[in-house]
PDB file of C-alpha atoms in Angstrom:
ATOM      1  CA  MET A  16    -106.380 -56.509 158.084  1.00 44.00           C
ATOM      2  CA  ALA A  17    -102.622 -55.824 158.026  1.00 43.00           C
ATOM      3  CA  ARG A  18    -103.177 -52.438 156.384  1.00 41.00           C
ATOM      4  CA  ARG A  19    -105.860 -51.506 158.940  1.00 40.00           C
ATOM      5  CA  LYS A  20    -103.468 -52.453 161.768  1.00 42.00           C
ATOM      6  CA  ALA A  21    -100.756 -50.288 160.209  1.00 41.00           C
ATOM      7  CA  TYR A  22    -103.146 -47.329 159.988  1.00 40.00           C
ATOM      8  CA  HIS A  23    -104.159 -47.798 163.633  1.00 41.00           C
ATOM      9  CA  GLN A  24    -100.506 -47.871 164.701  1.00 43.00           C
ATOM     10  CA  ALA A  25     -99.685 -44.780 162.663  1.00 44.00           C
ATOM     11  CA  ALA A  26    -102.659 -42.887 164.066  1.00 43.00           C
ATOM     12  CA  THR A  27    -101.675 -43.836 167.620  1.00 41.00           C
ATOM     13  CA  LEU A  28     -98.115 -42.677 167.051  1.00 45.00           C
ATOM     14  CA  LEU A  29     -99.333 -39.371 165.654  1.00 46.00           C
ATOM     15  CA  ARG A  30    -101.529 -38.819 168.706  1.00 43.00           C
ATOM     16  CA  LEU A  31     -98.448 -39.273 170.876  1.00 40.00           C
ATOM     17  CA  LEU A  32     -96.429 -36.966 168.668  1.00 44.00           C
ATOM     18  CA  PHE A  33     -99.051 -34.206 168.690  1.00 44.00           C
ATOM     19  CA  ALA A  34     -99.447 -34.495 172.459  1.00 41.00           C
ATOM     20  CA  GLY A  35     -95.716 -34.043 173.001  1.00 41.00           C
ATOM     21  CA  LEU A  36     -95.314 -37.625 174.228  1.00 34.00           C
ATOM     22  CA  ILE A  37     -93.175 -38.929 171.389  1.00 35.00           C
ATOM     23  CA  PRO A  38     -90.341 -40.256 173.628  1.00 36.00           C
ATOM     24  CA  THR A  39     -92.777 -42.876 174.938  1.00 34.00           C
ATOM     25  CA  ALA A  40     -93.593 -44.036 171.423  1.00 32.00           C
ATOM     26  CA  ALA A  41     -90.285 -45.803 170.778  1.00 34.00           C
ATOM     27  CA  PRO A  42     -91.691 -49.349 171.198  1.00 35.00           C
ATOM     28  CA  LEU A  43     -94.442 -48.548 168.714  1.00 32.00           C
ATOM     29  CA  LEU A  44     -91.903 -47.246 166.231  1.00 31.00           C
ATOM     30  CA  GLU A  45     -89.974 -50.496 166.461  1.00 35.00           C
ATOM     31  CA  THR A  46     -93.039 -52.644 165.666  1.00 35.00           C
ATOM     32  CA  MET A  47     -94.614 -50.397 163.038  1.00 36.00           C
ATOM     33  CA  PRO A  48     -94.507 -51.780 159.459  1.00 38.00           C
ATOM     34  CA  ALA A  49     -91.958 -50.061 157.237  1.00 38.00           C
ATOM     35  CA  HIS A  50     -94.683 -48.662 154.946  1.00 39.00           C
ATOM     36  CA  ALA A  51     -96.651 -46.942 157.738  1.00 43.00           C
ATOM     37  CA  ALA A  52     -96.281 -43.219 158.371  1.00 50.00           C
ATOM     38  CA  THR A  53     -93.866 -42.172 161.117  1.00 49.00           C
ATOM     39  CA  PRO A  54     -93.099 -38.649 162.416  1.00 49.00           C
ATOM     40  CA  ALA A  55     -90.106 -38.417 160.083  1.00 54.00           C
ATOM     41  CA  THR A  56     -92.134 -39.418 157.029  1.00 74.00           C
ATOM     42  CA  VAL A  57     -95.564 -37.839 157.528  1.00 84.00           C
ATOM     43  CA  GLY A  58     -96.718 -36.551 154.167  1.00 84.00           C
ATOM     44  CA  GLY A  59     -95.243 -37.162 150.769  1.00 83.00           C
ATOM     45  CA  ARG A  60     -95.960 -36.998 147.085  1.00 86.00           C
ATOM     46  CA  PHE A  61     -99.501 -36.989 145.813  1.00 90.00           C
ATOM     47  CA  SER A  62    -101.413 -36.380 142.610  1.00 94.00           C
ATOM     48  CA  LEU A  63    -105.095 -35.554 143.083  1.00 97.00           C
ATOM     49  CA  ALA A  64    -107.924 -33.852 141.235  1.00 97.00           C
ATOM     50  CA  ALA A  65    -108.885 -30.263 141.984  1.00 96.00           C
ATOM     51  CA  PRO A  66    -112.486 -29.038 141.583  1.00 95.00           C
ATOM     52  CA  ASN A  67    -111.703 -27.432 138.225  1.00 92.00           C
ATOM     53  CA  GLY A  68    -110.571 -30.781 136.853  1.00 89.00           C
ATOM     54  CA  THR A  69    -106.856 -30.082 136.908  1.00 94.00           C
ATOM     55  CA  ILE A  70    -104.419 -32.473 138.544  1.00 96.00           C
ATOM     56  CA  VAL A  71    -102.405 -30.981 141.361  1.00 94.00           C
ATOM     57  CA  THR A  72     -99.477 -32.459 143.219  1.00 94.00           C
ATOM     58  CA  ASP A  73     -97.755 -31.692 146.490  1.00 90.00           C
ATOM     59  CA  LYS A  74     -95.318 -29.542 144.509  1.00 93.00           C
ATOM     60  CA  SER A  75     -98.188 -27.315 143.349  1.00 95.00           C
ATOM     61  CA  PHE A  76     -98.238 -25.767 146.828  1.00 94.00           C
ATOM     62  CA  ARG A  77     -94.521 -25.260 147.406  1.00 95.00           C
ATOM     63  CA  GLY A  78     -93.723 -21.914 148.962  1.00 95.00           C
ATOM     64  CA  LYS A  79     -96.829 -21.930 151.170  1.00 97.00           C
ATOM     65  CA  TRP A  80     -97.619 -23.337 154.570  1.00 97.00           C
ATOM     66  CA  MET A  81    -100.112 -26.124 153.967  1.00 96.00           C
ATOM     67  CA  LEU A  82    -102.893 -27.008 156.369  1.00 97.00           C
ATOM     68  CA  VAL A  83    -103.889 -30.515 155.334  1.00 97.00           C
ATOM     69  CA  PHE A  84    -107.123 -31.956 156.698  1.00 97.00           C
ATOM     70  CA  PHE A  85    -108.785 -35.245 155.763  1.00 96.00           C
ATOM     71  CA  GLY A  86    -112.540 -35.750 155.898  1.00 95.00           C
ATOM     72  CA  TYR A  87    -115.626 -35.978 153.719  1.00 93.00           C
ATOM     73  CA  THR A  88    -118.558 -33.816 152.670  1.00 95.00           C
ATOM     74  CA  PHE A  89    -121.200 -36.026 154.313  1.00 94.00           C
ATOM     75  CA  CYS A  90    -119.428 -35.615 157.673  1.00 92.00           C
ATOM     76  CA  PRO A  91    -122.102 -34.487 160.143  1.00 89.00           C
ATOM     77  CA  ASP A  92    -120.069 -32.255 162.423  1.00 88.00           C
ATOM     78  CA  THR A  93    -116.267 -32.464 162.715  1.00 92.00           C
ATOM     79  CA  CYS A  94    -115.382 -31.609 159.120  1.00 95.00           C
ATOM     80  CA  PRO A  95    -117.529 -28.489 158.622  1.00 95.00           C
ATOM     81  CA  THR A  96    -116.611 -27.234 162.094  1.00 95.00           C
ATOM     82  CA  THR A  97    -112.878 -27.741 161.535  1.00 96.00           C
ATOM     83  CA  LEU A  98    -112.909 -26.138 158.090  1.00 97.00           C
ATOM     84  CA  GLY A  99    -114.874 -23.241 159.530  1.00 97.00           C
ATOM     85  CA  GLN A 100    -112.197 -22.685 162.162  1.00 97.00           C
ATOM     86  CA  ILE A 101    -109.502 -22.831 159.501  1.00 97.00           C
ATOM     87  CA  ALA A 102    -111.416 -20.086 157.664  1.00 97.00           C
ATOM     88  CA  VAL A 103    -111.476 -18.046 160.892  1.00 97.00           C
ATOM     89  CA  ALA A 104    -107.706 -18.497 161.201  1.00 98.00           C
ATOM     90  CA  LEU A 105    -107.199 -17.206 157.659  1.00 98.00           C
ATOM     91  CA  ASP A 106    -109.268 -14.117 158.437  1.00 97.00           C
ATOM     92  CA  LEU A 107    -107.264 -13.446 161.604  1.00 97.00           C
ATOM     93  CA  LEU A 108    -103.959 -13.802 159.744  1.00 97.00           C
ATOM     94  CA  GLY A 109    -104.865 -10.920 157.472  1.00 96.00           C
ATOM     95  CA  PRO A 110    -102.307 -10.372 154.684  1.00 97.00           C
ATOM     96  CA  GLU A 111    -100.225 -13.295 155.945  1.00 97.00           C
ATOM     97  CA  ALA A 112    -103.046 -15.653 154.968  1.00 97.00           C
ATOM     98  CA  LYS A 113    -101.648 -15.497 151.429  1.00 97.00           C
ATOM     99  CA  ARG A 114     -98.750 -17.585 152.694  1.00 97.00           C
ATOM    100  CA  VAL A 115    -101.098 -20.382 153.789  1.00 98.00           C
ATOM    101  CA  GLN A 116    -102.913 -22.984 151.669  1.00 97.00           C
ATOM    102  CA  PRO A 117    -105.603 -25.064 153.395  1.00 98.00           C
ATOM    103  CA  ILE A 118    -106.236 -28.398 151.673  1.00 97.00           C
ATOM    104  CA  PHE A 119    -109.228 -30.648 152.339  1.00 98.00           C
ATOM    105  CA  ILE A 120    -108.670 -34.208 151.104  1.00 97.00           C
ATOM    106  CA  THR A 121    -111.618 -36.580 150.974  1.00 96.00           C
ATOM    107  CA  VAL A 122    -111.612 -40.029 152.539  1.00 95.00           C
ATOM    108  CA  ASP A 123    -114.829 -40.766 150.617  1.00 95.00           C
ATOM    109  CA  PRO A 124    -113.869 -40.665 146.925  1.00 95.00           C
ATOM    110  CA  GLU A 125    -116.970 -42.634 145.887  1.00 92.00           C
ATOM    111  CA  ARG A 126    -119.271 -39.723 146.767  1.00 94.00           C
ATOM    112  CA  ASP A 127    -116.850 -36.808 146.895  1.00 96.00           C
ATOM    113  CA  THR A 128    -116.092 -36.091 143.264  1.00 96.00           C
ATOM    114  CA  PRO A 129    -113.914 -33.066 142.468  1.00 97.00           C
ATOM    115  CA  LYS A 130    -117.076 -31.082 141.659  1.00 96.00           C
ATOM    116  CA  VAL A 131    -118.699 -32.010 144.974  1.00 97.00           C
ATOM    117  CA  MET A 132    -115.533 -31.084 146.857  1.00 97.00           C
ATOM    118  CA  GLY A 133    -115.373 -27.729 145.115  1.00 97.00           C
ATOM    119  CA  GLU A 134    -118.971 -26.855 145.901  1.00 97.00           C
ATOM    120  CA  TYR A 135    -118.516 -27.899 149.516  1.00 97.00           C
ATOM    121  CA  THR A 136    -115.349 -25.931 150.234  1.00 97.00           C
ATOM    122  CA  GLU A 137    -116.615 -22.867 148.370  1.00 96.00           C
ATOM    123  CA  GLU A 138    -119.569 -22.693 150.758  1.00 96.00           C
ATOM    124  CA  ILE A 139    -117.146 -22.525 153.688  1.00 96.00           C
ATOM    125  CA  ASP A 140    -114.246 -20.501 152.290  1.00 97.00           C
ATOM    126  CA  LYS A 141    -113.057 -20.159 148.703  1.00 96.00           C
ATOM    127  CA  ARG A 142    -109.457 -20.232 149.873  1.00 97.00           C
ATOM    128  CA  ILE A 143    -109.764 -23.883 150.920  1.00 98.00           C
ATOM    129  CA  VAL A 144    -108.915 -26.317 148.111  1.00 97.00           C
ATOM    130  CA  GLY A 145    -110.837 -29.592 148.089  1.00 98.00           C
ATOM    131  CA  LEU A 146    -109.073 -32.563 146.510  1.00 98.00           C
ATOM    132  CA  SER A 147    -110.356 -35.964 145.422  1.00 97.00           C
ATOM    133  CA  GLY A 148    -109.049 -38.922 143.475  1.00 96.00           C
ATOM    134  CA  THR A 149    -109.445 -42.613 142.843  1.00 96.00           C
ATOM    135  CA  PRO A 150    -109.838 -44.931 145.834  1.00 95.00           C
ATOM    136  CA  GLU A 151    -106.278 -46.093 145.223  1.00 95.00           C
ATOM    137  CA  GLN A 152    -104.936 -42.526 145.238  1.00 96.00           C
ATOM    138  CA  ILE A 153    -106.822 -41.686 148.423  1.00 95.00           C
ATOM    139  CA  ALA A 154    -105.566 -44.867 150.087  1.00 93.00           C
ATOM    140  CA  ALA A 155    -101.989 -43.946 149.175  1.00 93.00           C
ATOM    141  CA  ILE A 156    -102.136 -40.385 150.497  1.00 94.00           C
ATOM    142  CA  SER A 157    -103.971 -41.558 153.626  1.00 92.00           C
ATOM    143  CA  GLN A 158    -101.180 -44.032 154.305  1.00 91.00           C
ATOM    144  CA  ALA A 159     -98.541 -41.368 153.721  1.00 91.00           C
ATOM    145  CA  TYR A 160    -100.141 -39.145 156.368  1.00 91.00           C
ATOM    146  CA  GLY A 161    -101.016 -41.957 158.748  1.00 89.00           C
ATOM    147  CA  VAL A 162    -104.723 -41.237 158.338  1.00 90.00           C
ATOM    148  CA  TYR A 163    -107.207 -43.785 159.600  1.00 84.00           C
ATOM    149  CA  SER A 164    -110.717 -44.134 158.163  1.00 82.00           C
ATOM    150  CA  GLU A 165    -113.393 -46.805 158.476  1.00 84.00           C
ATOM    151  CA  TRP A 166    -116.893 -47.081 157.007  1.00 82.00           C
ATOM    152  CA  HIS A 167    -119.953 -47.790 159.123  1.00 82.00           C
ATOM    153  CA  ARG A 168    -123.139 -48.819 157.321  1.00 79.00           C
ATOM    154  CA  THR A 169    -126.235 -46.941 158.597  1.00 77.00           C
ATOM    155  CA  GLY A 170    -128.887 -48.330 156.250  1.00 84.00           C
ATOM    156  CA  PRO A 171    -129.578 -50.353 153.108  1.00 86.00           C
ATOM    157  CA  GLY A 172    -129.082 -47.526 150.626  1.00 78.00           C
ATOM    158  CA  ARG A 173    -125.945 -46.941 148.574  1.00 81.00           C
ATOM    159  CA  ASP A 174    -125.139 -43.750 150.469  1.00 78.00           C
ATOM    160  CA  ASP A 175    -126.234 -44.984 153.882  1.00 72.00           C
ATOM    161  CA  TYR A 176    -122.893 -44.946 155.648  1.00 81.00           C
ATOM    162  CA  LEU A 177    -120.716 -42.743 157.812  1.00 87.00           C
ATOM    163  CA  ILE A 178    -116.936 -42.747 158.048  1.00 88.00           C
ATOM    164  CA  ASP A 179    -114.873 -42.575 161.203  1.00 85.00           C
ATOM    165  CA  HIS A 180    -111.588 -40.865 160.394  1.00 83.00           C
ATOM    166  CA  SER A 181    -108.536 -39.192 161.871  1.00 84.00           C
ATOM    167  CA  THR A 182    -109.175 -35.626 162.975  1.00 85.00           C
ATOM    168  CA  TYR A 183    -105.866 -33.821 162.778  1.00 91.00           C
ATOM    169  CA  ILE A 184    -104.779 -30.753 160.865  1.00 95.00           C
ATOM    170  CA  TYR A 185    -101.323 -31.411 159.443  1.00 95.00           C
ATOM    171  CA  ILE A 186     -99.125 -28.327 159.145  1.00 96.00           C
ATOM    172  CA  MET A 187     -96.585 -28.680 156.368  1.00 95.00           C
ATOM    173  CA  SER A 188     -93.723 -26.248 155.759  1.00 95.00           C
ATOM    174  CA  PRO A 189     -93.290 -24.283 152.509  1.00 96.00           C
ATOM    175  CA  GLU A 190     -90.793 -27.009 151.581  1.00 94.00           C
ATOM    176  CA  GLY A 191     -93.458 -29.668 152.003  1.00 93.00           C
ATOM    177  CA  LYS A 192     -92.102 -31.085 155.270  1.00 93.00           C
ATOM    178  CA  PHE A 193     -94.266 -32.053 158.231  1.00 93.00           C
ATOM    179  CA  VAL A 194     -93.924 -29.477 161.022  1.00 93.00           C
ATOM    180  CA  ARG A 195     -96.595 -30.347 163.547  1.00 92.00           C
ATOM    181  CA  GLY A 196    -100.153 -31.518 163.978  1.00 92.00           C
ATOM    182  CA  VAL A 197    -103.099 -29.672 165.454  1.00 93.00           C
ATOM    183  CA  SER A 198    -106.223 -31.233 166.904  1.00 92.00           C
ATOM    184  CA  ALA A 199    -109.355 -30.674 164.816  1.00 90.00           C
ATOM    185  CA  ASP A 200    -111.108 -29.038 167.750  1.00 92.00           C
ATOM    186  CA  THR A 201    -108.510 -26.256 167.946  1.00 95.00           C
ATOM    187  CA  PRO A 202    -110.223 -22.844 167.630  1.00 96.00           C
ATOM    188  CA  GLY A 203    -109.359 -20.538 164.770  1.00 97.00           C
ATOM    189  CA  ASP A 204    -107.530 -17.981 166.897  1.00 96.00           C
ATOM    190  CA  ALA A 205    -105.217 -20.684 168.235  1.00 97.00           C
ATOM    191  CA  ILE A 206    -104.540 -22.002 164.715  1.00 97.00           C
ATOM    192  CA  ALA A 207    -103.680 -18.468 163.600  1.00 97.00           C
ATOM    193  CA  ALA A 208    -101.354 -18.004 166.588  1.00 97.00           C
ATOM    194  CA  ILE A 209     -99.542 -21.271 165.812  1.00 96.00           C
ATOM    195  CA  LEU A 210     -99.058 -20.259 162.180  1.00 97.00           C
ATOM    196  CA  ARG A 211     -97.788 -16.793 163.127  1.00 96.00           C
ATOM    197  CA  HIS A 212     -95.273 -18.379 165.480  1.00 95.00           C
ATOM    198  CA  LEU A 213     -94.059 -20.803 162.809  1.00 96.00           C
ATOM    199  CA  MET A 214     -93.770 -18.040 160.223  1.00 96.00           C
ATOM    200  CA  THR A 215     -91.807 -15.849 162.638  1.00 94.00           C
ATOM    201  CA  GLU A 216     -89.461 -18.709 163.469  1.00 92.00           C
ATOM    202  CA  ALA A 217     -88.889 -19.360 159.770  1.00 91.00           C
ATOM    203  CA  ARG A 218     -88.124 -15.688 159.112  1.00 89.00           C
ATOM    204  CA  ASN A 219     -85.704 -15.538 162.030  1.00 90.00           C
ATOM    205  CA  ARG A 220     -83.841 -18.540 160.703  1.00 85.00           C
ATOM    206  CA  GLY A 221     -83.379 -16.587 157.485  1.00 70.00           C
TER     207      GLY A 221
END
């Protein structure tokens, strides 16, 4: 129960952050447990399994802008739609897409094996890397990003459940630092425009 409350608080804070309302979130910051994600600590180290069986870490993607999205392959609408828009953004970026690495992390490790994740993302866009892990690993990375997820049983069968989960795209800098969040319903052209702006800013800073 305490962990669920922490996830709810983190998710609420992130909604405020992404909406540009972070000054009003100070009281929430004061009451949030020390282990919950805050704007200054969104993201962190991880070690997860790639579809080819190799173990990748956050450092595997240094030097690229990461688009991190959490979901699951049985997701009926939000996940495939969001990943499809990320694929559109990559197409619109043209050559600059090589500087971007989209990452899809499952919140359903029981069903989403590395092989399943690989087959799923390949159907949408081969440039998207699907990552899975043990329930403990997924819980840890979810906490680091302030991701909320909750199962809802839909029938008596083993796979008869859906998962409510956070629907943000986390943009991480080439140094692995959280830059900003984007709502999952953001169209591909807007995602591409945001990334171009961030890349230009980074170049101008030298």
